[in-house]
C-alpha positions as protocol buffer text, in pm:
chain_id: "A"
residue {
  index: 1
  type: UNK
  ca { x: -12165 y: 2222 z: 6142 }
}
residue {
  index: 2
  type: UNK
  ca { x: -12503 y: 2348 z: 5985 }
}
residue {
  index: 3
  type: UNK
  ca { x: -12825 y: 2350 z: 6222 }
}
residue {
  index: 4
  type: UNK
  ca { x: -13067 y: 2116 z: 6160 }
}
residue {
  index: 5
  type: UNK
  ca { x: -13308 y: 2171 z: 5848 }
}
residue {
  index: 6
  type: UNK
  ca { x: -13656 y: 2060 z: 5830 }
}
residue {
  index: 7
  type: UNK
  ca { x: -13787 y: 1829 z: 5630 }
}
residue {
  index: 8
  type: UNK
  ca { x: -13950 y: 2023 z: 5348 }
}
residue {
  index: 9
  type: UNK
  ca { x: -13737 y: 2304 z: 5375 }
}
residue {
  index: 10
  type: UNK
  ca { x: -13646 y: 2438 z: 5027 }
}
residue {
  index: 11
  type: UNK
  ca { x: -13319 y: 2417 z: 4938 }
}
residue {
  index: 12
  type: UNK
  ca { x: -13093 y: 2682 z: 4694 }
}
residue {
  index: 13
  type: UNK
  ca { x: -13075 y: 2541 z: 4323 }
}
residue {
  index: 14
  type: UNK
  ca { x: -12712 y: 2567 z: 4407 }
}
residue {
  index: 15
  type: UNK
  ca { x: -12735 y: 2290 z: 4715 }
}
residue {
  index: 16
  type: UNK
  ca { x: -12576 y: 1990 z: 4678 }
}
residue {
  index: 17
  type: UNK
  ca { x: -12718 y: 1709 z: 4883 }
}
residue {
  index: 18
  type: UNK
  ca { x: -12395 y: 1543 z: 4836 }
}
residue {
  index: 19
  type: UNK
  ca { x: -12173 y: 1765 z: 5029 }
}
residue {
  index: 20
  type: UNK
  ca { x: -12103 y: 1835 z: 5384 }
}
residue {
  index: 21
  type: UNK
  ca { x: -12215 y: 1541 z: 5627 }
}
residue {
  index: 22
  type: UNK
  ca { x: -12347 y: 1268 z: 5374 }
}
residue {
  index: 23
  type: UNK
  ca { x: -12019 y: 1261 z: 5148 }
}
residue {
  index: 24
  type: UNK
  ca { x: -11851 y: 1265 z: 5459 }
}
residue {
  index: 25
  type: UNK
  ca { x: -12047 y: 947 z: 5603 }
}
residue {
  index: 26
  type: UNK
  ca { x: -11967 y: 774 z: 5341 }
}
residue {
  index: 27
  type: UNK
  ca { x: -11636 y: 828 z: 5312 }
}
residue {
  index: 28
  type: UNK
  ca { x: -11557 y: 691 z: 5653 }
}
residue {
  index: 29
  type: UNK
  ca { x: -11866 y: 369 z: 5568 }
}
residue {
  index: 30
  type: UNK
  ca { x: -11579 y: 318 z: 5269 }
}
residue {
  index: 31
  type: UNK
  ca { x: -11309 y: 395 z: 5427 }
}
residue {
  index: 32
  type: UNK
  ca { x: -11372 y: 105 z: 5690 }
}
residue {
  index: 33
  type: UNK
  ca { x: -11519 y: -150 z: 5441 }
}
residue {
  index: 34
  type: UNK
  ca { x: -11133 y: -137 z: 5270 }
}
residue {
  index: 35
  type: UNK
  ca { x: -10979 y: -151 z: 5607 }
}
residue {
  index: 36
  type: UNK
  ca { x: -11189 y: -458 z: 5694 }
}
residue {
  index: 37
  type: UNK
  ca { x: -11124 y: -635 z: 5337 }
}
residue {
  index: 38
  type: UNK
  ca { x: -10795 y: -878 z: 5436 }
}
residue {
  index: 39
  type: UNK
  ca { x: -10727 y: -995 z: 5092 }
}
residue {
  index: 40
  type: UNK
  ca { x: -10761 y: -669 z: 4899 }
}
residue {
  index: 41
  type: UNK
  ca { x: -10517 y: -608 z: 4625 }
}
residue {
  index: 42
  type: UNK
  ca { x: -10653 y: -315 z: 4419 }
}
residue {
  index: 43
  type: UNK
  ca { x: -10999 y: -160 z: 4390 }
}
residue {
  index: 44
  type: UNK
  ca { x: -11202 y: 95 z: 4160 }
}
residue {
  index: 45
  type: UNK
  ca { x: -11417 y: 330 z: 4366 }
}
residue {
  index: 46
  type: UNK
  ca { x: -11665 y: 521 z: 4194 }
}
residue {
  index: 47
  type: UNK
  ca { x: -11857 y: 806 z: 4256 }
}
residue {
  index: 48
  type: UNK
  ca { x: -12071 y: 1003 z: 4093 }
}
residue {
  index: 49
  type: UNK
  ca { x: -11932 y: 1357 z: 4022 }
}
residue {
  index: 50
  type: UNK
  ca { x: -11580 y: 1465 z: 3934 }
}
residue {
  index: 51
  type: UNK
  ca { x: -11567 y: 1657 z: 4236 }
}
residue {
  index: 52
  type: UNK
  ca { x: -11652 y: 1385 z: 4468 }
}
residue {
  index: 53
  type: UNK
  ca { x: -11389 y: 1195 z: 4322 }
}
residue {
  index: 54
  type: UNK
  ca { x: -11155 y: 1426 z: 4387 }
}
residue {
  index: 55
  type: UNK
  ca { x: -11282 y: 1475 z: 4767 }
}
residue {
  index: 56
  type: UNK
  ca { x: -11280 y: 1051 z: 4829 }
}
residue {
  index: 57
  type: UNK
  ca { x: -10916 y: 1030 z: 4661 }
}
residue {
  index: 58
  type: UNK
  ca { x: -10770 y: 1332 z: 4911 }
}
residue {
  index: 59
  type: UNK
  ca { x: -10964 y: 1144 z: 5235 }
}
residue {
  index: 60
  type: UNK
  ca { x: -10867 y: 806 z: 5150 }
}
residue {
  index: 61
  type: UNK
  ca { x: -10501 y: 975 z: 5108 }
}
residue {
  index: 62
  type: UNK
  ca { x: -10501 y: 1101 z: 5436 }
}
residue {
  index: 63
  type: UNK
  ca { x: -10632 y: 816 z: 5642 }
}
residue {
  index: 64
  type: UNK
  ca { x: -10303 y: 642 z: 5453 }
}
residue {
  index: 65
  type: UNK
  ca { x: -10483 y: 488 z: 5173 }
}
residue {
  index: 66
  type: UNK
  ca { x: -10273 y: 461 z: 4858 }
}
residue {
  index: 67
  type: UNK
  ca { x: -10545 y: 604 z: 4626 }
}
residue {
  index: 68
  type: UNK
  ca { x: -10563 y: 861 z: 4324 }
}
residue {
  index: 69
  type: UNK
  ca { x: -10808 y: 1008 z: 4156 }
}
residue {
  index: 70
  type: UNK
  ca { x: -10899 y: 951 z: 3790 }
}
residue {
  index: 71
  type: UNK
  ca { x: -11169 y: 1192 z: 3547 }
}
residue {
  index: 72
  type: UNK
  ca { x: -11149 y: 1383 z: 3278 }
}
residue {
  index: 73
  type: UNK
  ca { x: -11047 y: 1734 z: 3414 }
}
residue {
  index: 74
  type: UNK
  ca { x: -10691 y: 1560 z: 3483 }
}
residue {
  index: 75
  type: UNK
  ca { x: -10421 y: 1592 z: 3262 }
}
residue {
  index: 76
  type: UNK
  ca { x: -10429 y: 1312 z: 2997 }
}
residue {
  index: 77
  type: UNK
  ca { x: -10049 y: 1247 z: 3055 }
}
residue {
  index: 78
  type: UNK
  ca { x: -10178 y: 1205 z: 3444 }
}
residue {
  index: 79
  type: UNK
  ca { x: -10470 y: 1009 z: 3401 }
}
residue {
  index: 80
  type: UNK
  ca { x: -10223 y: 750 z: 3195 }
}
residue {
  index: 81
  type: UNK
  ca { x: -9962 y: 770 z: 3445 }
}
residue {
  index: 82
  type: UNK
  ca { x: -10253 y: 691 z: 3716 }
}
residue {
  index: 83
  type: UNK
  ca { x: -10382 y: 385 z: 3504 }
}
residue {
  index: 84
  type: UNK
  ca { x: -10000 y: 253 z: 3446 }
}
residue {
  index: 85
  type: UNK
  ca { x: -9942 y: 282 z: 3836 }
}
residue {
  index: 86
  type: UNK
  ca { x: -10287 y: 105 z: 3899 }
}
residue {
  index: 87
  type: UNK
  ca { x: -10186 y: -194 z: 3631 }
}
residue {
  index: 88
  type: UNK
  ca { x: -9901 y: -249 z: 3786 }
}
residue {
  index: 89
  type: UNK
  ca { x: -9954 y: -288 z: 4111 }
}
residue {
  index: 90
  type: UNK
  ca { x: -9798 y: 44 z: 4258 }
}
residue {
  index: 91
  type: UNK
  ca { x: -10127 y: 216 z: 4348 }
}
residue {
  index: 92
  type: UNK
  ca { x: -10418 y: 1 z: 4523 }
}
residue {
  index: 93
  type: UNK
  ca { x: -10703 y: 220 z: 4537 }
}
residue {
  index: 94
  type: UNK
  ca { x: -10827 y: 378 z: 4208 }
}
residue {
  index: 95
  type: UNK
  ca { x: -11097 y: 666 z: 4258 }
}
residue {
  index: 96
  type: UNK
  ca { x: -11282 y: 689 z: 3938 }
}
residue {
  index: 97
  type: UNK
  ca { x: -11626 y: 911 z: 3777 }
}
């Protein structure tokens, strides 16, 4: 984990105040908002970058979630295999940009 960083402190134009410890947050505040939602049948998360998408999708996957990921750097014959499965019932959780 990263030492603490003052408030103030400049950050490299690279930084992404998304990553690390804040994505991760809120991955586990969503990841317990499905859990505690009885009557869920299917759900579009959505998140802001492509790459977050594909982050949420993989954590929700391995907490046992039955989620996927859906932008436009996927395969188009993927992405419409992901939206039939998501119709229909197979997949519950639909991670979307």
């Amino acid at each position: 984990m990263a030492p603490p960083v003052a408030p103030g402190t400049p950050r490299p134009s690279h930084a992404n105040p998304y990553s690390g410890g804040l994505l991760l947050a809120s991955s586990l505040t969503l990841r317990r908002l499905i859990k505690g939602a009885t009557d869920l049948q299917n759900a579009i998360v959505f998140c802001n970058r492509k790459s977050e998408v594909d982050i949420v999708a993989k954590s929700l996957q391995v907490h046992g979630f039955n989620a996927a990921p859906i932008h436009g750097d996927l395969d188009q014959s993927l992405r419409m295999k992901t939206l039939s499965d998501f119709r229909s019932g197979e997949l519950k959780l639909l991670v979307a940009s």
